Amino acid sequence: MLRAPTQSSLPEVTLSFLLKGNELQCFDINNDIVFLTGYTVQDILENTPRFNSLFHPDDNDIAPTIFSHTNQAKQTSLTFRIIQKDGRAEALSAAYT
């Protein structure tokens, strides 16, 4: 689940990934992704742009944690920035297992 922490009125976005070989592929995402990223569901599902390229350059170190293939014993939360389609940076809060 992704959410802009400073704007509680923004919708939550839920993404589901499938491990295919050595890569994670997004296979399910709700339509609210466009409000947070500017990209459509189809853009994300077709890997245009590649999902991990949305991370702000200073937050690239978070991507391996989020996309790790290891199981999490409990839900983990963190905050990071993404670069929206129009080039603006947006801080998001994520919870994942």
GROMACS .gro file of N, CA and C in nm:
model
  291
    1MET      N    1   0.085  -0.116   0.000
    1MET     CA    2   0.000   0.000   0.000
    1MET      C    3   0.090   0.122   0.000
    2LEU      N    4   0.060   0.217  -0.087
    2LEU     CA    5   0.134   0.343  -0.094
    2LEU      C    6   0.039   0.458  -0.062
    3ARG      N    7   0.089   0.557   0.008
    3ARG     CA    8   0.007   0.672   0.040
    3ARG      C    9   0.098   0.792   0.059
    4ALA      N   10   0.054   0.909   0.016
    4ALA     CA   11   0.128   1.032   0.042
    4ALA      C   12   0.101   1.071   0.187
    5PRO      N   13   0.202   1.066   0.275
    5PRO     CA   14   0.178   1.087   0.418
    5PRO      C   15   0.133   1.227   0.454
    6THR      N   16   0.168   1.326   0.375
    6THR     CA   17   0.131   1.463   0.408
    6THR      C   18  -0.007   1.501   0.356
    7GLN      N   19  -0.064   1.416   0.274
    7GLN     CA   20  -0.194   1.447   0.216
    7GLN      C   21  -0.286   1.326   0.237
    8SER      N   22  -0.347   1.319   0.354
    8SER     CA   23  -0.428   1.203   0.388
    8SER      C   24  -0.551   1.189   0.300
    9SER      N   25  -0.585   1.293   0.224
    9SER     CA   26  -0.701   1.284   0.136
    9SER      C   27  -0.670   1.207   0.008
   10LEU      N   28  -0.541   1.183  -0.020
   10LEU     CA   29  -0.506   1.106  -0.139
   10LEU      C   30  -0.540   0.959  -0.116
   11PRO      N   31  -0.575   0.890  -0.222
   11PRO     CA   32  -0.613   0.749  -0.208
   11PRO      C   33  -0.493   0.660  -0.180
   12GLU      N   34  -0.523   0.542  -0.128
   12GLU     CA   35  -0.420   0.440  -0.109
   12GLU      C   36  -0.408   0.360  -0.237
   13VAL      N   37  -0.287   0.320  -0.268
   13VAL     CA   38  -0.262   0.238  -0.386
   13VAL      C   39  -0.211   0.103  -0.339
   14THR      N   40  -0.269  -0.003  -0.389
   14THR     CA   41  -0.226  -0.138  -0.356
   14THR      C   42  -0.169  -0.204  -0.480
   15LEU      N   43  -0.051  -0.260  -0.466
   15LEU     CA   44   0.016  -0.329  -0.576
   15LEU      C   45   0.044  -0.472  -0.534
   16SER      N   46   0.029  -0.565  -0.627
   16SER     CA   47   0.063  -0.705  -0.602
   16SER      C   48   0.167  -0.747  -0.703
   17PHE      N   49   0.269  -0.818  -0.656
   17PHE     CA   50   0.379  -0.861  -0.741
   17PHE      C   51   0.389  -1.013  -0.742
   18LEU      N   52   0.440  -1.064  -0.852
   18LEU     CA   53   0.464  -1.206  -0.870
   18LEU      C   54   0.611  -1.224  -0.902
   19LEU      N   55   0.676  -1.320  -0.836
   19LEU     CA   56   0.816  -1.349  -0.865
   19LEU      C   57   0.822  -1.439  -0.987
   20LYS      N   58   0.878  -1.387  -1.096
   20LYS     CA   59   0.894  -1.462  -1.221
   20LYS      C   60   1.043  -1.474  -1.249
   21GLY      N   61   1.094  -1.595  -1.230
   21GLY     CA   62   1.238  -1.613  -1.246
   21GLY      C   63   1.309  -1.535  -1.138
   22ASN      N   64   1.387  -1.438  -1.179
   22ASN     CA   65   1.461  -1.355  -1.084
   22ASN      C   66   1.407  -1.213  -1.079
   23GLU      N   67   1.288  -1.190  -1.137
   23GLU     CA   68   1.231  -1.056  -1.140
   23GLU      C   69   1.092  -1.054  -1.079
   24LEU      N   70   1.060  -0.941  -1.019
   24LEU     CA   71   0.924  -0.920  -0.969
   24LEU      C   72   0.843  -0.851  -1.077
   25GLN      N   73   0.725  -0.905  -1.104
   25GLN     CA   74   0.637  -0.847  -1.205
   25GLN      C   75   0.508  -0.804  -1.136
   26CYS      N   76   0.470  -0.678  -1.158
   26CYS     CA   77   0.345  -0.628  -1.103
   26CYS      C   78   0.230  -0.689  -1.182
   27PHE      N   79   0.138  -0.757  -1.112
   27PHE     CA   80   0.027  -0.820  -1.183
   27PHE      C   81  -0.108  -0.764  -1.142
   28ASP      N   82  -0.112  -0.683  -1.038
   28ASP     CA   83  -0.240  -0.626  -0.996
   28ASP      C   84  -0.214  -0.493  -0.928
   29ILE      N   85  -0.293  -0.394  -0.967
   29ILE     CA   86  -0.278  -0.260  -0.913
   29ILE      C   87  -0.412  -0.188  -0.927
   30ASN      N   88  -0.447  -0.106  -0.828
   30ASN     CA   89  -0.574  -0.036  -0.842
   30ASN      C   90  -0.557   0.094  -0.920
   31ASN      N   91  -0.667   0.149  -0.966
   31ASN     CA   92  -0.666   0.266  -1.055
   31ASN      C   93  -0.614   0.393  -0.988
   32ASP      N   94  -0.602   0.394  -0.858
   32ASP     CA   95  -0.558   0.515  -0.789
   32ASP      C   96  -0.410   0.546  -0.810
   33ILE      N   97  -0.337   0.456  -0.875
   33ILE     CA   98  -0.194   0.480  -0.901
   33ILE      C   99  -0.173   0.609  -0.978
   34VAL      N  100  -0.266   0.643  -1.066
   34VAL     CA  101  -0.250   0.764  -1.147
   34VAL      C  102  -0.246   0.890  -1.059
   35PHE      N  103  -0.318   0.890  -0.947
   35PHE     CA  104  -0.318   1.007  -0.858
   35PHE      C  105  -0.182   1.027  -0.791
   36LEU      N  106  -0.111   0.919  -0.764
   36LEU     CA  107   0.018   0.930  -0.697
   36LEU      C  108   0.135   0.944  -0.792
   37THR      N  109   0.126   0.884  -0.911
   37THR     CA  110   0.242   0.881  -1.001
   37THR      C  111   0.223   0.956  -1.132
   38GLY      N  112   0.099   0.971  -1.175
   38GLY     CA  113   0.074   1.029  -1.307
   38GLY      C  114   0.072   0.923  -1.416
   39TYR      N  115   0.114   0.800  -1.382
   39TYR     CA  116   0.114   0.689  -1.478
   39TYR      C  117  -0.014   0.608  -1.463
   40THR      N  118  -0.063   0.555  -1.573
   40THR     CA  119  -0.184   0.473  -1.570
   40THR      C  120  -0.150   0.332  -1.522
   41VAL      N  121  -0.253   0.258  -1.486
   41VAL     CA  122  -0.236   0.118  -1.450
   41VAL      C  123  -0.168   0.043  -1.564
   42GLN      N  124  -0.212   0.069  -1.685
   42GLN     CA  125  -0.154   0.001  -1.802
   42GLN      C  126  -0.005   0.033  -1.816
   43ASP      N  127   0.034   0.159  -1.794
   43ASP     CA  128   0.176   0.196  -1.798
   43ASP      C  129   0.257   0.109  -1.701
   44ILE      N  130   0.209   0.100  -1.578
   44ILE     CA  131   0.282   0.025  -1.475
   44ILE      C  132   0.284  -0.124  -1.508
   45LEU      N  133   0.169  -0.180  -1.549
   45LEU     CA  134   0.164  -0.323  -1.580
   45LEU      C  135   0.252  -0.359  -1.700
   46GLU      N  136   0.266  -0.266  -1.792
   46GLU     CA  137   0.349  -0.292  -1.910
   46GLU      C  138   0.495  -0.255  -1.885
   47ASN      N  139   0.526  -0.218  -1.759
   47ASN     CA  140   0.663  -0.185  -1.721
   47ASN      C  141   0.717  -0.061  -1.791
   48THR      N  142   0.628   0.033  -1.822
   48THR     CA  143   0.670   0.159  -1.883
   48THR      C  144   0.619   0.272  -1.797
   49PRO      N  145   0.694   0.330  -1.710
   49PRO     CA  146   0.836   0.307  -1.688
   49PRO      C  147   0.859   0.184  -1.600
   50ARG      N  148   0.984   0.137  -1.591
   50ARG     CA  149   1.014   0.029  -1.498
   50ARG      C  150   0.983   0.080  -1.358
   51PHE      N  151   0.916  -0.002  -1.280
   51PHE     CA  152   0.865   0.043  -1.151
   51PHE      C  153   0.975   0.099  -1.061
   52ASN      N  154   1.089   0.032  -1.055
   52ASN     CA  155   1.193   0.081  -0.965
   52ASN      C  156   1.256   0.211  -1.012
   53SER      N  157   1.233   0.251  -1.138
   53SER     CA  158   1.286   0.379  -1.185
   53SER      C  159   1.202   0.497  -1.134
   54LEU      N  160   1.091   0.470  -1.071
   54LEU     CA  161   1.008   0.577  -1.013
   54LEU      C  162   1.068   0.634  -0.885
   55PHE      N  163   1.159   0.559  -0.822
   55PHE     CA  164   1.218   0.606  -0.696
   55PHE      C  165   1.303   0.730  -0.719
   56HIS      N  166   1.295   0.824  -0.626
   56HIS     CA  167   1.381   0.942  -0.628
   56HIS      C  168   1.525   0.893  -0.621
   57PRO      N  169   1.618   0.957  -0.697
   57PRO     CA  170   1.758   0.910  -0.697
   57PRO      C  171   1.820   0.897  -0.557
   58ASP      N  172   1.783   0.985  -0.466
   58ASP     CA  173   1.839   0.978  -0.330
   58ASP      C  174   1.776   0.866  -0.246
   59ASP      N  175   1.670   0.803  -0.298
   59ASP     CA  176   1.602   0.695  -0.225
   59ASP      C  177   1.616   0.560  -0.296
   60ASN      N  178   1.705   0.551  -0.394
   60ASN     CA  179   1.723   0.425  -0.467
   60ASN      C  180   1.765   0.310  -0.377
   61ASP      N  181   1.827   0.340  -0.264
   61ASP     CA  182   1.871   0.233  -0.174
   61ASP      C  183   1.753   0.159  -0.110
   62ILE      N  184   1.632   0.216  -0.117
   62ILE     CA  185   1.514   0.153  -0.059
   62ILE      C  186   1.457   0.045  -0.149
   63ALA      N  187   1.475   0.058  -0.280
   63ALA     CA  188   1.417  -0.038  -0.375
   63ALA      C  189   1.455  -0.182  -0.344
   64PRO      N  190   1.582  -0.215  -0.317
   64PRO     CA  191   1.613  -0.355  -0.286
   64PRO      C  192   1.541  -0.407  -0.163
   65THR      N  193   1.516  -0.320  -0.066
   65THR     CA  194   1.443  -0.362   0.054
   65THR      C  195   1.299  -0.394   0.019
   66ILE      N  196   1.234  -0.307  -0.057
   66ILE     CA  197   1.094  -0.328  -0.093
   66ILE      C  198   1.077  -0.450  -0.182
   67PHE      N  199   1.169  -0.467  -0.278
   67PHE     CA  200   1.156  -0.574  -0.375
   67PHE      C  201   1.235  -0.699  -0.340
   68SER      N  202   1.274  -0.712  -0.214
   68SER     CA  203   1.348  -0.830  -0.169
   68SER      C  204   1.263  -0.955  -0.186
   69HIS      N  205   1.325  -1.065  -0.218
   69HIS     CA  206   1.255  -1.192  -0.235
   69HIS      C  207   1.237  -1.266  -0.103
   70THR      N  208   1.286  -1.209   0.006
   70THR     CA  209   1.274  -1.276   0.134
   70THR      C  210   1.139  -1.245   0.197
   71ASN      N  211   1.088  -1.339   0.273
   71ASN     CA  212   0.960  -1.320   0.341
   71ASN      C  213   0.980  -1.231   0.463
   72GLN      N  214   0.887  -1.142   0.486
   72GLN     CA  215   0.890  -1.057   0.603
   72GLN      C  216   0.805  -1.123   0.711
   73ALA      N  217   0.857  -1.129   0.832
   73ALA     CA  218   0.783  -1.191   0.942
   73ALA      C  219   0.667  -1.102   0.987
   74LYS      N  220   0.681  -0.973   0.965
   74LYS     CA  221   0.576  -0.880   1.005
   74LYS      C  222   0.567  -0.769   0.902
   75GLN      N  223   0.460  -0.693   0.911
   75GLN     CA  224   0.443  -0.581   0.819
   75GLN      C  225   0.550  -0.476   0.846
   76THR      N  226   0.607  -0.420   0.739
   76THR     CA  227   0.712  -0.320   0.748
   76THR      C  228   0.661  -0.191   0.685
   77SER      N  229   0.695  -0.079   0.744
   77SER     CA  230   0.655   0.051   0.691
   77SER      C  231   0.778   0.137   0.668
   78LEU      N  232   0.774   0.220   0.566
   78LEU     CA  233   0.882   0.314   0.540
   78LEU      C  234   0.829   0.429   0.457
   79THR      N  235   0.906   0.537   0.453
   79THR     CA  236   0.871   0.654   0.374
   79THR      C  237   0.983   0.679   0.274
   80PHE      N  238   0.946   0.712   0.151
   80PHE     CA  239   1.043   0.738   0.045
   80PHE      C  240   0.979   0.832  -0.055
   81ARG      N  241   1.060   0.880  -0.150
   81ARG     CA  242   1.009   0.969  -0.253
   81ARG      C  243   1.007   0.899  -0.388
   82ILE      N  244   0.909   0.938  -0.469
   82ILE     CA  245   0.905   0.893  -0.607
   82ILE      C  246   0.908   1.015  -0.697
   83ILE      N  247   0.942   0.993  -0.822
   83ILE     CA  248   0.936   1.098  -0.923
   83ILE      C  249   0.812   1.071  -1.008
   84GLN      N  250   0.720   1.165  -1.006
   84GLN     CA  251   0.597   1.149  -1.082
   84GLN      C  252   0.622   1.170  -1.231
   85LYS      N  253   0.527   1.133  -1.312
   85LYS     CA  254   0.540   1.144  -1.457
   85LYS      C  255   0.574   1.286  -1.501
   86ASP      N  256   0.520   1.385  -1.431
   86ASP     CA  257   0.547   1.525  -1.467
   86ASP      C  258   0.678   1.577  -1.409
   87GLY      N  259   0.757   1.491  -1.340
   87GLY     CA  260   0.887   1.529  -1.288
   87GLY      C  261   0.888   1.575  -1.143
   88ARG      N  262   0.771   1.593  -1.083
   88ARG     CA  263   0.765   1.636  -0.943
   88ARG      C  264   0.798   1.520  -0.850
   89ALA      N  265   0.859   1.551  -0.737
   89ALA     CA  266   0.887   1.450  -0.635
   89ALA      C  267   0.770   1.447  -0.537
   90GLU      N  268   0.734   1.327  -0.492
   90GLU     CA  269   0.625   1.309  -0.396
   90GLU      C  270   0.671   1.211  -0.289
   91ALA      N  271   0.657   1.249  -0.163
   91ALA     CA  272   0.691   1.159  -0.053
   91ALA      C  273   0.574   1.063  -0.031
   92LEU      N  274   0.607   0.935  -0.018
   92LEU     CA  275   0.506   0.832   0.003
   92LEU      C  276   0.539   0.751   0.126
   93SER      N  277   0.437   0.696   0.185
   93SER     CA  278   0.451   0.604   0.295
   93SER      C  279   0.407   0.467   0.245
   94ALA      N  280   0.487   0.363   0.268
   94ALA     CA  281   0.454   0.230   0.218
   94ALA      C  282   0.451   0.131   0.333
   95ALA      N  283   0.359   0.037   0.324
   95ALA     CA  284   0.352  -0.075   0.417
   95ALA      C  285   0.351  -0.202   0.333
   96TYR      N  286   0.434  -0.297   0.370
   96TYR     CA  287   0.443  -0.421   0.291
   96TYR      C  288   0.479  -0.539   0.380
   97THR      N  289   0.452  -0.658   0.327
   97THR     CA  290   0.490  -0.782   0.395
   97THR      C  291   0.560  -0.873   0.297
   0.00000   0.00000   0.00000
